[in-house]
Amino acid sequence: MAVCSEKEDFLEEFGQDYGYPNAPRNIDQIRATEFKRLDGVVHLDHAGATLYSESQMEAILKQLNSTVYGNPHSQSSCSLSSSDCVQKARQQVLDFFNASPSEYSCIFTSGATAALKLVGETFPWCNQSSFMYTMENHNSVLGIREYALRKGAAAFAIDVEDTDSNVNSQSHQSAFKISHNPVQRRSEAGMLKEGSAGNIYNLFAFPSECNFSGKKFNLDLVNIVKEDSESILDSSLSQRGHWLVLIDAAKGCATDPPDLTKYKADFLVISFYKMFGYPTGLGALIVKNEAAKLLRKAYFGGGTVAAAIADIDFFKRRAGVEEFFEDGTVSFLSIASIHHGFRVLNTLTMSSVSRHTASLATYVRKTLLALRHKNGEHVCTIYGVNTPEILPGKVGPIVSFNLKRPDGTWYGYREVENLASLAGIQLRTGCFCNPGACAKYLGLSHADLLSNIEAGHVCWDDQDILNGKPTGAVRISFGYMSTFEDARRFIDFIERSFISFPSNGCALRARSVPPLIKGTEKTTPLYFLKFITVYPIKSCTGFGADHWPLTSTGLLHDREWLLRSASGEILTQKKIPEMCNIKTLIDLKLGILFVESPRCKEKLQIKLKPNMSIGMRDEIDIHAQRHEVQSYGNEVNSWFSDAVGQSCTLLRNSCAVSYACSKGNSNTGICKDVDAKLNFVNEAQLLLVSEESVADLNNRLRSSTQKGSYGERTEVSTMRFRPNLVISGGEPYAEDGWKSLVIGGEYFTSFGGCNRCQLINIYLQGDKVQRSNEPLATLAAYRRVKGKILFGILLRYEKSVDKDSDAWVHVGEQIFPNVYSH
């Protein structure tokens, strides 16, 4: 009932704009018939790639299955069909942007980036030219700067802010507030000879909509820069040559395509999969015919010249703009499919798409800005918008933000992304390839950026907070098929995961377990070792043992081997889930590691005693450790290649040396063991899990009535967590408070909780590998601290009480927590 009431309130405010009330089908009908695959999934990354509809793909397949298309660089009937289809597609693109074919041409490219690259590499730069661009620009636009600087041109960024003044006022300076950043030049650049003002050309590039903040740029900038540049630029720049303007509409064209009749840009760049989902790998450069004549294209490929002579310096270019700039055969089958995408948008109308998506984005912005923690502190900081009240046409259907804890510290965007994925919500995090907007809105100075780079931060890594500041943001974006239910489910996720959560960030129980006192017969509660499991090959199935020897690396032979792909990547179940089908067993008496797989007829036998004459020695880096490794011959490697379905090699650890330290975070109760000798483990020598803790988790799984994306939640076994040691006794999560323990006279140190990942959601059902959102989704609801989802504790083996005897652990031995060695 609450959701119904919220939707009623939403429709009362946005009912005229939401849901296509005047279209043949409303939004609920569209979702029910065209996007059945979204059942259980909330897709909120339409700025990255929107979705294709079912009828769109059916129409494409019907067309391709009923028509024979040939290479358009021929004169056969099939080729002429392709040429005709391509020409109609060009006209449809021009019509979409109100561009007259007498004034503009449509050049198909492999994407928006290729279109931008084409402008950059063919633009008539000279040492008197300037490349001006807004701070809020995609990296693909910033890349044009390299062409300009290498030819000796100047390059500089500007910040553009609209004012409340009328753009038609006598002074354009009153309509825009423009801030200039320092001019960049390269003294070593090969400068072209200076020319007169008549043949000096400058380029200004800006997006119609920022893909970071959603800010829509005032397209009057096109006409101002081209016709009245002195009103907004320094005199030294405005009086030097002619200004051409490029609009990057890759994001903006999906909801608000620029009208080239009103805003006569020289270049417009678009991407089709951002508009209607399919095809990918296809974009276009819409170029003014007069501007195309200025471009200096050197290379020519198949189909771009009218004639060429092989053994002398002669070629004649084709007269058509498109023909000359489209090297090789265009992707004519993909081009044939865009008609069906345009049909979808034209049926809805772009004004309706714009209003529909804007209503959802506005609703989410208002809701996020209103969220408060129990102490009254704001939960959300939204970038690009300072108030809930947004003027129409100022912001696109993007909401970029970061979340704060009650104490004012930031939640990392990677934590938000991981939890969203578990909740079936697909969004985007980072800087979205827009470094200028990222630095601007996050308040990152040049010193901050350089410090982050020196700390090793690069795009797409997990370093989301450095020096107390976010390095990126969370972004959601809406498409024409997005619904109120998508927006509401996202809001519910934020409220459930980042507000209702306890203020300390975790519900972990840190118990103070009384230390063992000499002379006492027993302690209460009692703990016993229930299972021992050894995993000889990293990410493969382990085997149980009643007793097993301990060494300086933990359990003997545990994670002593791993598989490496032909490209050098370490193989794990995260990417190769079938590795859980590979079973292992070690017979210490025979000195043999047995390995079997359902994909291999023969069981593999590997001698434990190293054979120095077989294989080679190498060094690899993994998890801040440098390992000296031994490789194996073709027979062993071929067996494992068959087992995992790709070429790989088996490597054995010979020696490991720690060369980098991962500092523990006292606030999270976890840290990485960087002092011990390690095999191919992620964090520490051993992992301990409690049966009582697993039982509590299963109770939570059973009691929950919510279904995950893959069906009913089911119980999990202790083996799902790949523990080395399973204990019984005591209360759930008592192990969280252990600093050390003794098992059968052997001392171990605890390094706190084990940070869990998607690996525990992979399991075998019969011989088939299955994926689920559980148990990680449930654990995230009550075992999360500072972005980590903790379950089980990490251990390091210290020493034996009896130094003269061999060190072993045995099933059934009693465990004494918080007993310290002397």
GROMACS .gro file of N, CA, C and O in nm, residues 511-517 520 522-525 527 734 737-738 740 815-820:
model
   92
  511ARG      N    1   3.310  -1.014   2.096
  511ARG     CA    2   3.297  -1.066   2.231
  511ARG      C    3   3.433  -1.068   2.301
  511ARG      O    4   3.536  -1.091   2.240
  512SER      N    5   3.428  -1.050   2.427
  512SER     CA    6   3.548  -1.066   2.508
  512SER      C    7   3.543  -1.204   2.570
  512SER      O    8   3.468  -1.230   2.664
  513VAL      N    9   3.620  -1.294   2.511
  513VAL     CA   10   3.619  -1.433   2.558
  513VAL      C   11   3.724  -1.448   2.667
  513VAL      O   12   3.840  -1.411   2.649
  514PRO      N   13   3.688  -1.499   2.784
  514PRO     CA   14   3.785  -1.511   2.893
  514PRO      C   15   3.904  -1.597   2.852
  514PRO      O   16   3.887  -1.701   2.788
  515PRO      N   17   4.025  -1.555   2.883
  515PRO     CA   18   4.142  -1.635   2.852
  515PRO      C   19   4.147  -1.761   2.937
  515PRO      O   20   4.087  -1.768   3.044
  516LEU      N   21   4.218  -1.858   2.886
  516LEU     CA   22   4.237  -1.983   2.959
  516LEU      C   23   4.322  -1.958   3.083
  516LEU      O   24   4.427  -1.895   3.077
  517ILE      N   25   4.274  -2.005   3.196
  517ILE     CA   26   4.347  -1.988   3.321
  517ILE      C   27   4.409  -2.121   3.359
  517ILE      O   28   4.343  -2.226   3.360
  520THR      N   29   4.262  -2.477   3.545
  520THR     CA   30   4.119  -2.503   3.529
  520THR      C   31   4.100  -2.623   3.440
  520THR      O   32   4.177  -2.649   3.348
  522LYS      N   33   3.825  -2.685   3.245
  522LYS     CA   34   3.758  -2.654   3.120
  522LYS      C   35   3.717  -2.508   3.118
  522LYS      O   36   3.723  -2.439   3.221
  523THR      N   37   3.682  -2.463   3.003
  523THR     CA   38   3.630  -2.327   2.988
  523THR      C   39   3.489  -2.336   2.936
  523THR      O   40   3.450  -2.434   2.874
  524THR      N   41   3.412  -2.233   2.961
  524THR     CA   42   3.275  -2.225   2.912
  524THR      C   43   3.260  -2.097   2.831
  524THR      O   44   3.290  -1.989   2.882
  525PRO      N   45   3.216  -2.102   2.710
  525PRO     CA   46   3.174  -2.223   2.637
  525PRO      C   47   3.291  -2.305   2.584
  525PRO      O   48   3.406  -2.258   2.586
  527TYR      N   49   3.477  -2.508   2.264
  527TYR     CA   50   3.490  -2.507   2.117
  527TYR      C   51   3.575  -2.625   2.073
  527TYR      O   52   3.675  -2.660   2.140
  734ALA      N   53   3.108  -1.563   1.784
  734ALA     CA   54   3.198  -1.544   1.897
  734ALA      C   55   3.341  -1.527   1.848
  734ALA      O   56   3.421  -1.456   1.909
  737GLY      N   57   3.560  -1.185   1.812
  737GLY     CA   58   3.637  -1.120   1.917
  737GLY      C   59   3.767  -1.189   1.953
  737GLY      O   60   3.838  -1.144   2.044
  738TRP      N   61   3.801  -1.295   1.882
  738TRP     CA   62   3.924  -1.368   1.915
  738TRP      C   63   4.046  -1.297   1.857
  738TRP      O   64   4.049  -1.260   1.740
  740SER      N   65   4.358  -1.451   1.937
  740SER     CA   66   4.448  -1.566   1.918
  740SER      C   67   4.374  -1.690   1.963
  740SER      O   68   4.267  -1.683   2.024
  815ILE      N   69   3.949  -2.620   2.129
  815ILE     CA   70   4.005  -2.489   2.089
  815ILE      C   71   3.992  -2.395   2.207
  815ILE      O   72   3.886  -2.384   2.270
  816PHE      N   73   4.103  -2.326   2.237
  816PHE     CA   74   4.106  -2.231   2.348
  816PHE      C   75   4.131  -2.091   2.292
  816PHE      O   76   4.242  -2.059   2.249
  817PRO      N   77   4.026  -2.008   2.291
  817PRO     CA   78   4.042  -1.872   2.236
  817PRO      C   79   4.122  -1.782   2.329
  817PRO      O   80   4.124  -1.801   2.451
  818ASN      N   81   4.186  -1.683   2.268
  818ASN     CA   82   4.257  -1.576   2.339
  818ASN      C   83   4.357  -1.628   2.441
  818ASN      O   84   4.367  -1.580   2.552
  819VAL      N   85   4.429  -1.732   2.399
  819VAL     CA   86   4.542  -1.781   2.476
  819VAL      C   87   4.668  -1.736   2.403
  819VAL      O   88   4.683  -1.761   2.284
  820TYR      N   89   4.755  -1.669   2.471
  820TYR     CA   90   4.871  -1.609   2.405
  820TYR      C   91   4.996  -1.688   2.438
  820TYR      O   92   5.017  -1.733   2.551
   0.00000   0.00000   0.00000
